Amino acid sequence: MRSHIRPALLAVLAALALLLASCGDDDGGVAASGDATAPETTGADQTADGEATGDEGPFPVTVGSGGTEVTIEAEPEAIVSLSPTATEMLFAIGAGDQVVAADEYSNFPPEAPTTDLSGFEPNVEAIIGHEPDLVVMAEARADVVESLAAVDVPTLVLPAAATLDDTYAQIEQLGAATGHVGEAVEVVAGMQSDIEELTARVPERDAPLTYFHELDDTLYTVTSKTFLGEIYALAGLENVADAADPEGEAGGYPQISPELLVEADPDVVFLADAQYGQTAEAFGARPGFAELRAVRQGNVVELEPDVPSRWGPRIVDFLELVVEATADLEPAGAGA
């Protein structure tokens, strides 16, 4: 994975971290990007008459958005993560030591404390058994949140990102929620810098390359109006599936027909289902697909199972893969 921390930025980032942790906003709160706020007393606990006690720290802090805000009173020491993406973010910002349990799909980084906890069907009793003082999950389950709140365990909900800005905001919210504001700022800055470098490597073409991203072998896919669509656009690619969901009625995840794909004849195909046996060879063996330009020219790319499905720091690795896989390709008709 590319380095996400650049020494030359440290002085500026440290200053910014201090600013985020100690400067009051217009509402008497401390603003961290991504809707993370804390009261003006954040810098020091106060006595009843308002005199500072000198016990400095960034808590309490309020994080979350869209009606799922939660206030965390003190720096959490035992975090349960029910989201593989959140687990990756927590370790990236230096909060890995605070994670005592992660869900069954949290397989990165290798040292993540993976358990049989489910993020899809959370078991409150099993979660509480790990004695957490913070739970992070990707799906807003009111029953789970309320049950945990009843035993004074706050829950931070970080749903699937729709944009890169959502990813940055969630990393910064986790930084505020765990006492790692400065580290979160560094990770975001590193991602932004790496992405800028990668997009600068995209060759100029007279026309964009076209692509198809396969989610499964029934041809469900993504359009440009999704998180992955934004990543592909950064690599200078044009999505042939956009025509299948022009008004967004499928939420950016339409199912297309084999005939539409053959007619669109994309320059490159990305297989997100390679782990389920849908290899480049299997894709090309489907009826009518042998004549696809991407198949004939060997431009069917098998993707790792987890990286493109998560919106954490490793999305930089995914962009790098796409940029490198298409660097030497020319769109159909180029040079004709």
JSON list of N, CA, C and O in Angstrom, two decimals, residues 81-99:
[
{"chain": "A", "resi": 81, "resn": "SER", "atom": "N", "xyz": [-16.06, -3.05, 16.51]},
{"chain": "A", "resi": 81, "resn": "SER", "atom": "CA", "xyz": [-16.34, -2.60, 15.15]},
{"chain": "A", "resi": 81, "resn": "SER", "atom": "C", "xyz": [-17.13, -3.68, 14.42]},
{"chain": "A", "resi": 81, "resn": "SER", "atom": "O", "xyz": [-16.67, -4.81, 14.27]},
{"chain": "A", "resi": 82, "resn": "LEU", "atom": "N", "xyz": [-18.32, -3.29, 13.95]},
{"chain": "A", "resi": 82, "resn": "LEU", "atom": "CA", "xyz": [-19.17, -4.21, 13.19]},
{"chain": "A", "resi": 82, "resn": "LEU", "atom": "C", "xyz": [-19.16, -3.85, 11.71]},
{"chain": "A", "resi": 82, "resn": "LEU", "atom": "O", "xyz": [-20.08, -4.19, 10.98]},
{"chain": "A", "resi": 83, "resn": "SER", "atom": "N", "xyz": [-18.11, -3.16, 11.28]},
{"chain": "A", "resi": 83, "resn": "SER", "atom": "CA", "xyz": [-17.97, -2.74, 9.89]},
{"chain": "A", "resi": 83, "resn": "SER", "atom": "C", "xyz": [-16.53, -2.96, 9.45]},
{"chain": "A", "resi": 83, "resn": "SER", "atom": "O", "xyz": [-15.61, -2.38, 10.03]},
{"chain": "A", "resi": 84, "resn": "PRO", "atom": "N", "xyz": [-16.28, -3.80, 8.44]},
{"chain": "A", "resi": 84, "resn": "PRO", "atom": "CA", "xyz": [-14.92, -4.02, 7.96]},
{"chain": "A", "resi": 84, "resn": "PRO", "atom": "C", "xyz": [-14.23, -2.72, 7.53]},
{"chain": "A", "resi": 84, "resn": "PRO", "atom": "O", "xyz": [-13.04, -2.55, 7.77]},
{"chain": "A", "resi": 85, "resn": "THR", "atom": "N", "xyz": [-14.99, -1.82, 6.93]},
{"chain": "A", "resi": 85, "resn": "THR", "atom": "CA", "xyz": [-14.40, -0.54, 6.52]},
{"chain": "A", "resi": 85, "resn": "THR", "atom": "C", "xyz": [-14.00, 0.27, 7.73]},
{"chain": "A", "resi": 85, "resn": "THR", "atom": "O", "xyz": [-12.91, 0.85, 7.78]},
{"chain": "A", "resi": 86, "resn": "ALA", "atom": "N", "xyz": [-14.87, 0.34, 8.74]},
{"chain": "A", "resi": 86, "resn": "ALA", "atom": "CA", "xyz": [-14.54, 1.08, 9.95]},
{"chain": "A", "resi": 86, "resn": "ALA", "atom": "C", "xyz": [-13.33, 0.47, 10.64]},
{"chain": "A", "resi": 86, "resn": "ALA", "atom": "O", "xyz": [-12.48, 1.20, 11.17]},
{"chain": "A", "resi": 87, "resn": "THR", "atom": "N", "xyz": [-13.23, -0.85, 10.63]},
{"chain": "A", "resi": 87, "resn": "THR", "atom": "CA", "xyz": [-12.06, -1.51, 11.23]},
{"chain": "A", "resi": 87, "resn": "THR", "atom": "C", "xyz": [-10.78, -1.05, 10.54]},
{"chain": "A", "resi": 87, "resn": "THR", "atom": "O", "xyz": [-9.80, -0.71, 11.20]},
{"chain": "A", "resi": 88, "resn": "GLU", "atom": "N", "xyz": [-10.80, -1.01, 9.22]},
{"chain": "A", "resi": 88, "resn": "GLU", "atom": "CA", "xyz": [-9.62, -0.55, 8.49]},
{"chain": "A", "resi": 88, "resn": "GLU", "atom": "C", "xyz": [-9.30, 0.91, 8.83]},
{"chain": "A", "resi": 88, "resn": "GLU", "atom": "O", "xyz": [-8.13, 1.27, 9.00]},
{"chain": "A", "resi": 89, "resn": "MET", "atom": "N", "xyz": [-10.32, 1.74, 8.91]},
{"chain": "A", "resi": 89, "resn": "MET", "atom": "CA", "xyz": [-10.11, 3.15, 9.25]},
{"chain": "A", "resi": 89, "resn": "MET", "atom": "C", "xyz": [-9.52, 3.30, 10.65]},
{"chain": "A", "resi": 89, "resn": "MET", "atom": "O", "xyz": [-8.60, 4.09, 10.86]},
{"chain": "A", "resi": 90, "resn": "LEU", "atom": "N", "xyz": [-10.06, 2.54, 11.60]},
{"chain": "A", "resi": 90, "resn": "LEU", "atom": "CA", "xyz": [-9.59, 2.64, 12.99]},
{"chain": "A", "resi": 90, "resn": "LEU", "atom": "C", "xyz": [-8.11, 2.29, 13.10]},
{"chain": "A", "resi": 90, "resn": "LEU", "atom": "O", "xyz": [-7.34, 2.99, 13.78]},
{"chain": "A", "resi": 91, "resn": "PHE", "atom": "N", "xyz": [-7.69, 1.23, 12.43]},
{"chain": "A", "resi": 91, "resn": "PHE", "atom": "CA", "xyz": [-6.28, 0.86, 12.47]},
{"chain": "A", "resi": 91, "resn": "PHE", "atom": "C", "xyz": [-5.42, 1.88, 11.73]},
{"chain": "A", "resi": 91, "resn": "PHE", "atom": "O", "xyz": [-4.30, 2.17, 12.14]},
{"chain": "A", "resi": 92, "resn": "ALA", "atom": "N", "xyz": [-5.95, 2.45, 10.64]},
{"chain": "A", "resi": 92, "resn": "ALA", "atom": "CA", "xyz": [-5.18, 3.42, 9.86]},
{"chain": "A", "resi": 92, "resn": "ALA", "atom": "C", "xyz": [-4.89, 4.68, 10.66]},
{"chain": "A", "resi": 92, "resn": "ALA", "atom": "O", "xyz": [-3.83, 5.31, 10.48]},
{"chain": "A", "resi": 93, "resn": "ILE", "atom": "N", "xyz": [-5.80, 5.07, 11.55]},
{"chain": "A", "resi": 93, "resn": "ILE", "atom": "CA", "xyz": [-5.60, 6.31, 12.32]},
{"chain": "A", "resi": 93, "resn": "ILE", "atom": "C", "xyz": [-4.93, 6.06, 13.66]},
{"chain": "A", "resi": 93, "resn": "ILE", "atom": "O", "xyz": [-4.82, 6.98, 14.49]},
{"chain": "A", "resi": 94, "resn": "GLY", "atom": "N", "xyz": [-4.49, 4.83, 13.90]},
{"chain": "A", "resi": 94, "resn": "GLY", "atom": "CA", "xyz": [-3.77, 4.54, 15.14]},
{"chain": "A", "resi": 94, "resn": "GLY", "atom": "C", "xyz": [-4.65, 4.15, 16.31]},
{"chain": "A", "resi": 94, "resn": "GLY", "atom": "O", "xyz": [-4.18, 4.12, 17.45]},
{"chain": "A", "resi": 95, "resn": "ALA", "atom": "N", "xyz": [-5.91, 3.83, 16.04]},
{"chain": "A", "resi": 95, "resn": "ALA", "atom": "CA", "xyz": [-6.81, 3.44, 17.12]},
{"chain": "A", "resi": 95, "resn": "ALA", "atom": "C", "xyz": [-6.98, 1.92, 17.21]},
{"chain": "A", "resi": 95, "resn": "ALA", "atom": "O", "xyz": [-7.87, 1.43, 17.91]},
{"chain": "A", "resi": 96, "resn": "GLY", "atom": "N", "xyz": [-6.13, 1.18, 16.53]},
{"chain": "A", "resi": 96, "resn": "GLY", "atom": "CA", "xyz": [-6.25, -0.28, 16.52]},
{"chain": "A", "resi": 96, "resn": "GLY", "atom": "C", "xyz": [-6.16, -0.91, 17.89]},
{"chain": "A", "resi": 96, "resn": "GLY", "atom": "O", "xyz": [-6.84, -1.90, 18.18]},
{"chain": "A", "resi": 97, "resn": "ASP", "atom": "N", "xyz": [-5.32, -0.36, 18.75]},
{"chain": "A", "resi": 97, "resn": "ASP", "atom": "CA", "xyz": [-5.15, -0.93, 20.10]},
{"chain": "A", "resi": 97, "resn": "ASP", "atom": "C", "xyz": [-6.42, -0.80, 20.93]},
{"chain": "A", "resi": 97, "resn": "ASP", "atom": "O", "xyz": [-6.58, -1.50, 21.94]},
{"chain": "A", "resi": 98, "resn": "GLN", "atom": "N", "xyz": [-7.31, 0.11, 20.53]},
{"chain": "A", "resi": 98, "resn": "GLN", "atom": "CA", "xyz": [-8.56, 0.30, 21.26]},
{"chain": "A", "resi": 98, "resn": "GLN", "atom": "C", "xyz": [-9.66, -0.66, 20.80]},
{"chain": "A", "resi": 98, "resn": "GLN", "atom": "O", "xyz": [-10.70, -0.76, 21.44]},
{"chain": "A", "resi": 99, "resn": "VAL", "atom": "N", "xyz": [-9.42, -1.33, 19.68]},
{"chain": "A", "resi": 99, "resn": "VAL", "atom": "CA", "xyz": [-10.44, -2.25, 19.13]},
{"chain": "A", "resi": 99, "resn": "VAL", "atom": "C", "xyz": [-10.29, -3.61, 19.81]},
{"chain": "A", "resi": 99, "resn": "VAL", "atom": "O", "xyz": [-9.28, -4.28, 19.67]}
]
